[in-house]
mmCIF file of C-alpha atoms and ligand atoms in Angstrom:
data_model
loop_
_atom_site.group_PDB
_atom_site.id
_atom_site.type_symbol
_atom_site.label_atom_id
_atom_site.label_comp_id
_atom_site.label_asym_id
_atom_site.label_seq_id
_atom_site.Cartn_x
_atom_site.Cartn_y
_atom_site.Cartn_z
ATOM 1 C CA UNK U 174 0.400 -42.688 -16.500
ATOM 2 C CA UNK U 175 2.298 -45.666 -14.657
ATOM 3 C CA UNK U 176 0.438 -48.021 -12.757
ATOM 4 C CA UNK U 177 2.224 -46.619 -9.212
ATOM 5 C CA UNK U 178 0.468 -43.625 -10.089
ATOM 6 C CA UNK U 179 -2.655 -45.256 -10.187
ATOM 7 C CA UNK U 180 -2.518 -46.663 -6.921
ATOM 8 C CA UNK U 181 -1.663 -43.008 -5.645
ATOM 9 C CA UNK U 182 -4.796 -41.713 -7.193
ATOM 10 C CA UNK U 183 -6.382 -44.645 -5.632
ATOM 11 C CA UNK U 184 -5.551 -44.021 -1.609
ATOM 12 C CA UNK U 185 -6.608 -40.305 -2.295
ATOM 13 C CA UNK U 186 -9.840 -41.423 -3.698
ATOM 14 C CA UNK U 187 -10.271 -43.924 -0.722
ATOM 15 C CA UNK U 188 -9.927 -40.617 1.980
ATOM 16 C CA UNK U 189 -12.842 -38.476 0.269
ATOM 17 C CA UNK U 190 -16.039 -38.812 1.365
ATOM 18 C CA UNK U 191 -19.325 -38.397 -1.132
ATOM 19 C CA UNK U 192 -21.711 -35.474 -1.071
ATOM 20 C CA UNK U 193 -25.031 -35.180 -2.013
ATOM 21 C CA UNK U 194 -24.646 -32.548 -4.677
ATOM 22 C CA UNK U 195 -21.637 -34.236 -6.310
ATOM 23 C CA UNK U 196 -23.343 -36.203 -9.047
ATOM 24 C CA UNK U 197 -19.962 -37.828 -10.148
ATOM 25 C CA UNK U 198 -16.334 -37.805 -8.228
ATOM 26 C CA UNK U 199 -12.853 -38.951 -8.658
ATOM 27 C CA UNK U 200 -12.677 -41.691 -11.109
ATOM 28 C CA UNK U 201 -14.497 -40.273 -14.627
ATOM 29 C CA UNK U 202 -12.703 -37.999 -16.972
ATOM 30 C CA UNK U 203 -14.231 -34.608 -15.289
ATOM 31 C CA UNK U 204 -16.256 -34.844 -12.281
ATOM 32 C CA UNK U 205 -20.636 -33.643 -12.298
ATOM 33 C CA UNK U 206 -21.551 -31.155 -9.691
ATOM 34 C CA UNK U 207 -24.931 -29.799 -8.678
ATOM 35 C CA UNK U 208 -24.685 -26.242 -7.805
ATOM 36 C CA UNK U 209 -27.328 -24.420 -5.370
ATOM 37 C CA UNK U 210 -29.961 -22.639 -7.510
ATOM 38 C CA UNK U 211 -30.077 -18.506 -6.690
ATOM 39 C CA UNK U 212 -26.075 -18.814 -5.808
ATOM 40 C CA UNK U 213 -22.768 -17.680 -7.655
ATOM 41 C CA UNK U 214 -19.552 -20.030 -7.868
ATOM 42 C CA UNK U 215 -16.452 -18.572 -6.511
ATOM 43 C CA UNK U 216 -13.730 -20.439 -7.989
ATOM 44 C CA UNK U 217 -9.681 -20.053 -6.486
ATOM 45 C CA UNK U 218 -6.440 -21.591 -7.591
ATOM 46 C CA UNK U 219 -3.326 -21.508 -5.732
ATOM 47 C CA UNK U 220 0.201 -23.591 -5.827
ATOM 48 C CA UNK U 221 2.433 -24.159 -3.339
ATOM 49 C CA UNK U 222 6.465 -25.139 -4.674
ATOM 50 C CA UNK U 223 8.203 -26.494 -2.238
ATOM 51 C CA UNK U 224 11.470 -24.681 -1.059
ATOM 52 C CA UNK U 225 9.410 -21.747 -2.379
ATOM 53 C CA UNK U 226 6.124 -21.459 -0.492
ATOM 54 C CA UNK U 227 7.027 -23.746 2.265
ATOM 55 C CA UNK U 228 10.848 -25.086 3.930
ATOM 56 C CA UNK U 229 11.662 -28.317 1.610
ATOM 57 C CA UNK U 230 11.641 -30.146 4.915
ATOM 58 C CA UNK U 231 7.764 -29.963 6.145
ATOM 59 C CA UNK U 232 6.312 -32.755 6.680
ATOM 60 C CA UNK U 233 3.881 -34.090 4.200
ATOM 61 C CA UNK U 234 0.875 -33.672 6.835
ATOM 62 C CA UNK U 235 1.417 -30.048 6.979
ATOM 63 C CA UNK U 236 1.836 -29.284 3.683
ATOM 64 C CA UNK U 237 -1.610 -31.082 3.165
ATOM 65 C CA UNK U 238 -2.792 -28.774 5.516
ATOM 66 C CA UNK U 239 -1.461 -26.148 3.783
ATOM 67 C CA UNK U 240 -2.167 -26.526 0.434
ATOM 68 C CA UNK U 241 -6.406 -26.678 1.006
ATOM 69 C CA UNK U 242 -6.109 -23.521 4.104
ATOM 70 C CA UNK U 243 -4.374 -21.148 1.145
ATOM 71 C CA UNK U 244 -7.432 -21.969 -1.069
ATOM 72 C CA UNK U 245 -10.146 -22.453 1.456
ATOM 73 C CA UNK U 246 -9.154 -18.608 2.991
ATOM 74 C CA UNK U 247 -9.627 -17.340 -0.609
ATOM 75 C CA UNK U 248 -13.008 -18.650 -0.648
ATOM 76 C CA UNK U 249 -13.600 -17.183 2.737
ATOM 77 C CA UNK U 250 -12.482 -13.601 1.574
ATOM 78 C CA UNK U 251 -14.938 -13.413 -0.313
ATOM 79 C CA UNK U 252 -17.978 -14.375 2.047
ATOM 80 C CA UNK U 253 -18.151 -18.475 -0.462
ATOM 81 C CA UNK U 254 -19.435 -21.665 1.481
ATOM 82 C CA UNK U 255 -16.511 -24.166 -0.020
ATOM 83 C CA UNK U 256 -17.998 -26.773 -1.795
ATOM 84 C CA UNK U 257 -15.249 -29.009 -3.881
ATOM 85 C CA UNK U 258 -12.372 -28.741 -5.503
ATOM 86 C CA UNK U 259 -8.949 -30.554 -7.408
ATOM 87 C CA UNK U 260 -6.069 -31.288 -6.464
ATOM 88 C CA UNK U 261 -3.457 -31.275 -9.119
ATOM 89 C CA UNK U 262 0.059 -33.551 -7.415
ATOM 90 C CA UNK U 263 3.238 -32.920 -9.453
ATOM 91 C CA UNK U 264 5.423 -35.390 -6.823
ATOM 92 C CA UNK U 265 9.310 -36.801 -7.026
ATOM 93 C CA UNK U 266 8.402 -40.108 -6.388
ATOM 94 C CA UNK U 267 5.198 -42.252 -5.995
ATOM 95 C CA UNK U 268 5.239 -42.784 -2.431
ATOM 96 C CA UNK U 269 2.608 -44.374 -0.548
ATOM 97 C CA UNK U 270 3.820 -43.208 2.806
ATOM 98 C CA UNK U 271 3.960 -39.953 1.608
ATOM 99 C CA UNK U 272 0.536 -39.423 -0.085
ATOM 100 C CA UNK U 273 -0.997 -41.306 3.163
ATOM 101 C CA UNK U 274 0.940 -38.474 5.698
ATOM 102 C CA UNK U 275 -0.177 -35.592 3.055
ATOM 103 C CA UNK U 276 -3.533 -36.899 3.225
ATOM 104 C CA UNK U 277 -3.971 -36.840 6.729
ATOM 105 C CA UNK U 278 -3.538 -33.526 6.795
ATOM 106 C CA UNK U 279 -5.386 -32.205 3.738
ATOM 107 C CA UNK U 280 -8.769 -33.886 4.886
ATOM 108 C CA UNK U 281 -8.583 -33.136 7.864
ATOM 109 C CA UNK U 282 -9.041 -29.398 6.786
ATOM 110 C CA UNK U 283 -11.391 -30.914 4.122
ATOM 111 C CA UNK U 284 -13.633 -32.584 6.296
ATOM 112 C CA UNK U 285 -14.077 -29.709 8.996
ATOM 113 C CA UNK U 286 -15.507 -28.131 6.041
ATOM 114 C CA UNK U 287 -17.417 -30.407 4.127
ATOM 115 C CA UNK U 288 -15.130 -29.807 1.683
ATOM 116 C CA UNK U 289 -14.754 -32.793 -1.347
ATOM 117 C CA UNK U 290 -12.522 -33.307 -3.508
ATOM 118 C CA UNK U 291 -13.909 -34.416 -7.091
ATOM 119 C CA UNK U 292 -11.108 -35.206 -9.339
ATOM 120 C CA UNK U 293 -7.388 -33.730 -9.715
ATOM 121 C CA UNK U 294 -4.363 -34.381 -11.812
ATOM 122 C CA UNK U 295 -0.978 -36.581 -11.068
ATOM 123 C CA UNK U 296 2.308 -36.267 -12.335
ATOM 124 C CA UNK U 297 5.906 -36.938 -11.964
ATOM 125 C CA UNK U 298 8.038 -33.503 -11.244
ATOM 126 C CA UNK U 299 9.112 -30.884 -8.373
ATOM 127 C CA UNK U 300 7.065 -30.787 -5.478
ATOM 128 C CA UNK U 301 4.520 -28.684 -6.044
ATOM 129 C CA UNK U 302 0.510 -28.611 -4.946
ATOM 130 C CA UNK U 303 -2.137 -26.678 -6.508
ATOM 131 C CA UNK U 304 -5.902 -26.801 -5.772
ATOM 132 C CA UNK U 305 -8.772 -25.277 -7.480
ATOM 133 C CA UNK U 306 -11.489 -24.116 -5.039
ATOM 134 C CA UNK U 307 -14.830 -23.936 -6.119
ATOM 135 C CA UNK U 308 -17.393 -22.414 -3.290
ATOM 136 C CA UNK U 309 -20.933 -20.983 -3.461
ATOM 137 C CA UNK U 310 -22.385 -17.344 -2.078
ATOM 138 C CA UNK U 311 -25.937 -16.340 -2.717
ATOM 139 C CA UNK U 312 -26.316 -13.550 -5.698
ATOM 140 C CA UNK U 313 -24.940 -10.443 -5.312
ATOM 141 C CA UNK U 314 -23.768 -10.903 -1.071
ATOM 142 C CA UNK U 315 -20.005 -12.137 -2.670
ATOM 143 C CA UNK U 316 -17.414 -10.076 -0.527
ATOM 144 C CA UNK U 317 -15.036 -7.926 -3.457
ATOM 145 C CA UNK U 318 -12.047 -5.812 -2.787
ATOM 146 C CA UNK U 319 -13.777 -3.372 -4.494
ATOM 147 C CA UNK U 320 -17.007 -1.812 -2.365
ATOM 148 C CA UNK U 321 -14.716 -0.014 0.408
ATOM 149 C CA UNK U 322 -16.573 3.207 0.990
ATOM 150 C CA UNK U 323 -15.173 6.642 1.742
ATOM 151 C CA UNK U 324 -15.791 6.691 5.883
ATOM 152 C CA UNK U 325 -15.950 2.952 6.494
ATOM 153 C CA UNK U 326 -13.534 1.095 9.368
ATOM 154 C CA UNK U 327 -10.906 -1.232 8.387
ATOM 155 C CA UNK U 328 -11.241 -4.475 10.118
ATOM 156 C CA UNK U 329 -8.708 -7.167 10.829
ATOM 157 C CA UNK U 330 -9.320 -10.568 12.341
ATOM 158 C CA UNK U 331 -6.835 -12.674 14.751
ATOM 159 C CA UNK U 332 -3.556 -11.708 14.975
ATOM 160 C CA UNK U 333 -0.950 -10.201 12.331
ATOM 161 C CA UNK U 334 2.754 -11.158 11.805
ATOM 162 C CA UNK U 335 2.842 -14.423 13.362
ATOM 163 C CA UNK U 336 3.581 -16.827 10.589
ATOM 164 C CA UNK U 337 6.431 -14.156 9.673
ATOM 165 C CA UNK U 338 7.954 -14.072 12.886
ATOM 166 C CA UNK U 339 8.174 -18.109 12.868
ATOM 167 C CA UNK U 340 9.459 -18.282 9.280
ATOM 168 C CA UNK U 341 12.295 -15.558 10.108
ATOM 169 C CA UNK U 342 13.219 -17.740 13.190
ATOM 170 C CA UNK U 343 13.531 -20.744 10.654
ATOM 171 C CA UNK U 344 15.927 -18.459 8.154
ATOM 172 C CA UNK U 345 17.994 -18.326 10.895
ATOM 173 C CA UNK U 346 18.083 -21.704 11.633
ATOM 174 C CA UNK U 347 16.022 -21.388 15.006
ATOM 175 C CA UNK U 348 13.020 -23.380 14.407
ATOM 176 C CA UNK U 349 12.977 -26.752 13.207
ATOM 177 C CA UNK U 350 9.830 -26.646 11.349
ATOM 178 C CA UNK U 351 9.795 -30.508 11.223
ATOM 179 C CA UNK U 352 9.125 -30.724 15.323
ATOM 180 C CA UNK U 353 7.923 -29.085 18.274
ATOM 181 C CA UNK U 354 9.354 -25.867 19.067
ATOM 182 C CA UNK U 355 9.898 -26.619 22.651
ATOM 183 C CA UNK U 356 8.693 -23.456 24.140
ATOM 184 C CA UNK U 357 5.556 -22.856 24.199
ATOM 185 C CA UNK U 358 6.059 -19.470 22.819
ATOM 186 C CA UNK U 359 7.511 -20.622 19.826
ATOM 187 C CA UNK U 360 5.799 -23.592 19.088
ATOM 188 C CA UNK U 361 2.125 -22.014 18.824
ATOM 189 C CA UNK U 362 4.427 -19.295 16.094
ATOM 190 C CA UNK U 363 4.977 -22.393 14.269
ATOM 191 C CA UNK U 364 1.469 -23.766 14.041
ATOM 192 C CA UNK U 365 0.790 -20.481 13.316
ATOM 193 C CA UNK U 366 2.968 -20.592 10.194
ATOM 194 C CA UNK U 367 2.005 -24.598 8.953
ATOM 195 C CA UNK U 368 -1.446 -24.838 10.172
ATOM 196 C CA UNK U 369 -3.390 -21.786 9.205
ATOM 197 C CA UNK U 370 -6.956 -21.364 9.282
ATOM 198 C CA UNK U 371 -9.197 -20.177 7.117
ATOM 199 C CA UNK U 372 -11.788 -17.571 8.358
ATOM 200 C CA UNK U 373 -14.201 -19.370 6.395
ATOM 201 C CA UNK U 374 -17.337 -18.634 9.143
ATOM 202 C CA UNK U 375 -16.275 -15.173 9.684
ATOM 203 C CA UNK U 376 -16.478 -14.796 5.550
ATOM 204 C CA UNK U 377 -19.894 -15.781 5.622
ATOM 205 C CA UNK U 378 -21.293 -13.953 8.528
ATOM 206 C CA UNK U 379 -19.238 -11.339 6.730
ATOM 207 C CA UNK U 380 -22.005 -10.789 3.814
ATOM 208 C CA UNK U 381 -24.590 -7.811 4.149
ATOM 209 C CA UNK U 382 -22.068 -6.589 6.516
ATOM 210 C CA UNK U 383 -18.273 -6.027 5.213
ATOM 211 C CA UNK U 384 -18.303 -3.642 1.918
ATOM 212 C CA UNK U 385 -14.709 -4.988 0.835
ATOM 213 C CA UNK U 386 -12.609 -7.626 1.859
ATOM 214 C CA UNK U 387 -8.985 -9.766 1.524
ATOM 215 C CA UNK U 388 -7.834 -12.291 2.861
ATOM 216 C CA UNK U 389 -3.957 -11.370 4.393
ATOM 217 C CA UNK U 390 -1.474 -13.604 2.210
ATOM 218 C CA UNK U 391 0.768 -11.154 0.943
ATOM 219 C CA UNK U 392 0.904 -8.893 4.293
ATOM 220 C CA UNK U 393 -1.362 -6.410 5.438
ATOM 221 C CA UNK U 394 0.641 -3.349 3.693
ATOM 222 C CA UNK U 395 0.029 -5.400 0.172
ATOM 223 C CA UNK U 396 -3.796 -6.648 0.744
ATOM 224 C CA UNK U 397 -4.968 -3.284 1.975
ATOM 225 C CA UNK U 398 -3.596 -1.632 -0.703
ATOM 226 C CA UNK U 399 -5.673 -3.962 -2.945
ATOM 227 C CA UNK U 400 -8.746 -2.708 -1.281
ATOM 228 C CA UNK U 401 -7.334 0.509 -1.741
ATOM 229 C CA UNK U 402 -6.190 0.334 -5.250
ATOM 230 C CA UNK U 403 -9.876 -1.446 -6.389
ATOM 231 C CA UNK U 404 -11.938 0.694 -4.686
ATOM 232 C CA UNK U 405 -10.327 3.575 -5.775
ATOM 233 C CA UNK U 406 -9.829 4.931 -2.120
ATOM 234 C CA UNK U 407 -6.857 5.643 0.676
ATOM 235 C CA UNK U 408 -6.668 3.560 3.042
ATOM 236 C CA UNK U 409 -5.122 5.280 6.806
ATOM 237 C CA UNK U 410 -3.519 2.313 9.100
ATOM 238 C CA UNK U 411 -4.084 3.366 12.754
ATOM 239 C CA UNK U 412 -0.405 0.873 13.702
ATOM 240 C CA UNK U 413 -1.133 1.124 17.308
ATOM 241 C CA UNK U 414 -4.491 -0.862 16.721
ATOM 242 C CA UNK U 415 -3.067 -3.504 14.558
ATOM 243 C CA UNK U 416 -3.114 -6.993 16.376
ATOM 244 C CA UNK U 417 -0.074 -8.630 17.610
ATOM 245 C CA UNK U 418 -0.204 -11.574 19.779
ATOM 246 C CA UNK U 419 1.391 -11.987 22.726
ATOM 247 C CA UNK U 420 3.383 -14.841 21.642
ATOM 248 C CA UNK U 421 4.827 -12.792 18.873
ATOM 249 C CA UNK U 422 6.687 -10.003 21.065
ATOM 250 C CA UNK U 423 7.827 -12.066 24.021
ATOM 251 C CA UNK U 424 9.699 -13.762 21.034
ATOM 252 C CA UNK U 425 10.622 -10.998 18.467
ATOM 253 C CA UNK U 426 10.182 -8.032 20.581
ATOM 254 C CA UNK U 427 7.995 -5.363 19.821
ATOM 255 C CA UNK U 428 9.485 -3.046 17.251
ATOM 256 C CA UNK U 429 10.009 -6.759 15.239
ATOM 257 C CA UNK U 430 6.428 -7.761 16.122
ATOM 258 C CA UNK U 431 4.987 -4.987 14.899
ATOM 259 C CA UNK U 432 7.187 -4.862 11.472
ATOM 260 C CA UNK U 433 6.204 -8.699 10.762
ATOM 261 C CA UNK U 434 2.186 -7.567 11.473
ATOM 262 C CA UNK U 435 2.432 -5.113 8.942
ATOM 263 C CA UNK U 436 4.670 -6.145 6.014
ATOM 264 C CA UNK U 437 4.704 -9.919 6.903
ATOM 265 C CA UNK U 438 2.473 -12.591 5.028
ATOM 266 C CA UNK U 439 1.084 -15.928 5.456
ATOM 267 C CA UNK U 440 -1.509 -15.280 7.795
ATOM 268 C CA UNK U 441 -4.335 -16.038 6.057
ATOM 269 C CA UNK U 442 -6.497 -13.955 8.151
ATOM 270 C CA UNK U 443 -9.308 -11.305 6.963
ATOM 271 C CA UNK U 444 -9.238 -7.799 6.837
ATOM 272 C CA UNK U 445 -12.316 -6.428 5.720
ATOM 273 C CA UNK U 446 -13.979 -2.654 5.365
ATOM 274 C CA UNK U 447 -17.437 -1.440 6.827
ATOM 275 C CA UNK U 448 -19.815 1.326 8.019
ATOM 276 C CA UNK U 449 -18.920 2.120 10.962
ATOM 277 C CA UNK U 450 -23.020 1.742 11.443
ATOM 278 C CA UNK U 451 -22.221 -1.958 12.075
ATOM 279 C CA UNK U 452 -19.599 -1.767 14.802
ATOM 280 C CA UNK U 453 -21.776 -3.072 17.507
ATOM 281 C CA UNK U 454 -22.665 -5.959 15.337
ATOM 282 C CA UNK U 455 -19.104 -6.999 13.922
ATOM 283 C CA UNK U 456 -17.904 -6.935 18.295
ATOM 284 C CA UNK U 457 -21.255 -8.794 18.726
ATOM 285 C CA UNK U 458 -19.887 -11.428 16.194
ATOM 286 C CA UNK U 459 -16.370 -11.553 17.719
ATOM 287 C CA UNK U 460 -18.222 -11.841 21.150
ATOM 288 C CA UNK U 461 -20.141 -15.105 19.276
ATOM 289 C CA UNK U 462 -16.796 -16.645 18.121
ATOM 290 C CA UNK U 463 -14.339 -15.673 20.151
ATOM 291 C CA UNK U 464 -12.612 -14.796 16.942
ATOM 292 C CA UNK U 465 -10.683 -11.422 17.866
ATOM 293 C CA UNK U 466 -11.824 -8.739 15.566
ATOM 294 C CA UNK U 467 -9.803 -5.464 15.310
ATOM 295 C CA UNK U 468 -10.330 -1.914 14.120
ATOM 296 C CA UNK U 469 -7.298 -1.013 12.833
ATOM 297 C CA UNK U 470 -8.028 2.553 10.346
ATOM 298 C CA UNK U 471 -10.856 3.597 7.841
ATOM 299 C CA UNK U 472 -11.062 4.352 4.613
ATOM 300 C CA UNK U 473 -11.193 8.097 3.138
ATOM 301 C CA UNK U 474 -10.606 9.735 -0.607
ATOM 302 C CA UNK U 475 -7.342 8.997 -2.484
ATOM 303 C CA UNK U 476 -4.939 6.430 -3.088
ATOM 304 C CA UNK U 477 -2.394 4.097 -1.433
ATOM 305 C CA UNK U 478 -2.177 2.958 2.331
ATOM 306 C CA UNK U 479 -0.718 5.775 5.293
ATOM 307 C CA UNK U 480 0.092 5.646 8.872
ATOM 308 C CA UNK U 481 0.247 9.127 10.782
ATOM 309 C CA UNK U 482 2.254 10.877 8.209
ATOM 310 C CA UNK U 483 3.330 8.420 6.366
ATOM 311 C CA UNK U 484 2.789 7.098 2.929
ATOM 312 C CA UNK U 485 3.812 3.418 3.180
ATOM 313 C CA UNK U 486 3.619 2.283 -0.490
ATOM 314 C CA UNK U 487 7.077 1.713 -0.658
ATOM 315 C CA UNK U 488 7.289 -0.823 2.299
ATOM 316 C CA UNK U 489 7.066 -0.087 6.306
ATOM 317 C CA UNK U 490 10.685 -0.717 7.170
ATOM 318 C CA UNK U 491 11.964 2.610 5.622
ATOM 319 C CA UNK U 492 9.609 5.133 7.356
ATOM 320 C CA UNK U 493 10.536 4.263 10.988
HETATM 321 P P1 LIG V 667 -7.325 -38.376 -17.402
HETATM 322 O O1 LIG V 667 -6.355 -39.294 -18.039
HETATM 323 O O2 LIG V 667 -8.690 -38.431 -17.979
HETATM 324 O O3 LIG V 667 -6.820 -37.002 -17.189
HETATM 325 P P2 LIG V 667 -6.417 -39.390 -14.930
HETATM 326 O O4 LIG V 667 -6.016 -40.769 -15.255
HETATM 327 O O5 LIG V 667 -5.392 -38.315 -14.848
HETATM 328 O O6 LIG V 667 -7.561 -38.960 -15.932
HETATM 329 O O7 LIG V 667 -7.209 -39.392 -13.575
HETATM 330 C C1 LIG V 667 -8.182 -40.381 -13.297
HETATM 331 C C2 LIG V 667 -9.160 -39.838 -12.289
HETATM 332 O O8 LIG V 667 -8.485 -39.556 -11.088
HETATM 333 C C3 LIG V 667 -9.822 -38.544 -12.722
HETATM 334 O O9 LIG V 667 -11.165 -38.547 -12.261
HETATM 335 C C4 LIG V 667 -9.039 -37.472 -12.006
HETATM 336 O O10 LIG V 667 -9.825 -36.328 -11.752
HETATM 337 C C5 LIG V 667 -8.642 -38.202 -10.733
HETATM 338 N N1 LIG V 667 -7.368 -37.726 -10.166
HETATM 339 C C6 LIG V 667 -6.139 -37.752 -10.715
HETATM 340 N N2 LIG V 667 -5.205 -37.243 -9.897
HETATM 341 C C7 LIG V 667 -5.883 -36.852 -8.781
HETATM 342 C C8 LIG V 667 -5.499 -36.233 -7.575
HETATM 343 N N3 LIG V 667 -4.236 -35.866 -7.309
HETATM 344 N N4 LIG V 667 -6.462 -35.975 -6.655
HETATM 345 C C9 LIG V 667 -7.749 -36.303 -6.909
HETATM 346 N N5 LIG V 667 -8.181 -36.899 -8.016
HETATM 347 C C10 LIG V 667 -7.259 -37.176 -8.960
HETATM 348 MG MG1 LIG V 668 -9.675 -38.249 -19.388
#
């Protein structure tokens, strides 16, 4: 490893901050943690190539951002505390500026979540990002796609579609993803798309309470049907139910709105099953937060994901 990349190593290791249970950090050859006794580790990976997961043009802050919320909302669906994790860098060039701007925005997520980083891996090569998550849930409350029960609802949290709608309007070259969108409309789409959070609280109050859950990366359609698929169950969509914001339809109208909510990804909220015995306590919770919760369908016997009628395994678009 050149000496530049050294010095790279060295103004990440100067942003992250100790911990008490991290017996050794960045700096050795693998890094010493201290897990909770009577907890499980849930442990993530997830990459982001530029020009593939994100437009070649964000800005290094966001794609900080980024990089940790993807990982961090797969701890959260499944009901994990983060903890630590590595950050493996394959970057173009060493540059300081660059690392400095990235890290801005990658502990900034970090840090709201006592998240640490303890060690990673630097090279020279296409922009890409990948982090492994490590987090910690107590025995036997994890949250798996595969405990959906035959009769449960089918939660959803925030809204759906928004980070689709904004990446659409940059295909089409109407949203520069580098600034401020201008109208207010658009420009809280585009947060929407570079600054997603993870539902890490609403994971954890989540245990003892959801009996499946995803987190939506791949659209709802997809990460239903994995619920579906695992827990060897159908899963009905009531469409009218499923959340769209506001922002969303002035912008793409509603027929578009509603498309992006359902086949869309990039959310990274949750959508989680449960009895409907706990109804008053999951609006209860979205009372607490202020976190909009939504029943959207439940769960019965079979296979695949329906709306009305209408099987929608082979995509939304074609059935209306
Ligand atoms: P090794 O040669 O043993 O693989 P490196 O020289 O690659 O070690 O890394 C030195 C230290 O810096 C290690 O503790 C490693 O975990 C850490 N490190 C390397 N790259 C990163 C990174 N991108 N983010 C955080 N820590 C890193
Ligand atoms: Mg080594």
């Amino acid at each position: 490893m050149s000496l530049a990349e050294f010095a790279l190593i060295d103004r990440i290791r100067a942003r992250s901050k100790g911990r008490d249970d991290v017996v050794l950090g960045i700096g050795d050859d693998a890094a010493l943690l201290q897990p909770l006794a009577g907890h499980w580790l849930a442990v993530t990976a997830d990459t982001l190539n530029s020009g593939v997961h994100f437009p070649p043009e964000t800005l290094p802050a966001d794609i900080g951002w980024k990089t940790l919320a993807v990982n961090l909302s797969d701890l959260a669906a499944m009901g994990a505390t983060p903890s630590w994790g590595t950050l493996a860098l394959s970057l173009p060039e060493a540059s300081a500026a660059w690392i400095d701007a990235f890290a801005d925005g990658f502990f900034a997520l970090a840090d709201a979540h006592d998240w640490r980083l303890i060690g990673g891996d630097t090279t020279r090569g296409p922009l890409s990002l990948s982090v492994t998550a490590f987090g910690q849930v107590p025995h036997g409350q994890a949250l798996r796609r595969d405990g959906a029960q035959v009769g449960d609802d089918i939660w959803v949290s925030g809204t759906l579609g928004d980070a689709a709608g904004a990446l659409q309007l940059w295909q089409r070259g109407e949203m520069d993803v580098t600034c401020g969108a201008g109208d207010a409309d658009r420009e809280y789409l585009r947060q929407r798309l570079l600054r997603p959070t993870p539902r890490v609280d609403l994971g954890m109050a989540l245990r003892g309470v959801a009996t499946a859950a995803v987190d939506v990366s791949d659209g709802l359609l997809a990460d239903l049907g994995h619920i579906a698929r695992r827990s060897g169950v159908s899963a009905m969509l009531a469409e009218e139910n499923v959340p769209v914001s506001r922002e969303l339809r002035s912008v793409r109208g509603s027929a578009d709105a509603l498309l992006h909510a359902v086949e869309g990804g990039d959310d990274y909220e949750l959508c989680f099953t449960s009895n409907p015995s706990m109804r008053a306590h999951i609006q209860s919770l979205s009372n607490r937060t202020g976190l909009r919760l939504s029943r959207i369908g439940y769960i019965r016997k079979g296979e695949g994901v329906h709306c009305g009628g209408k099987d929608l395994q082979g995509g939304y678009q074609h059935f209306t």
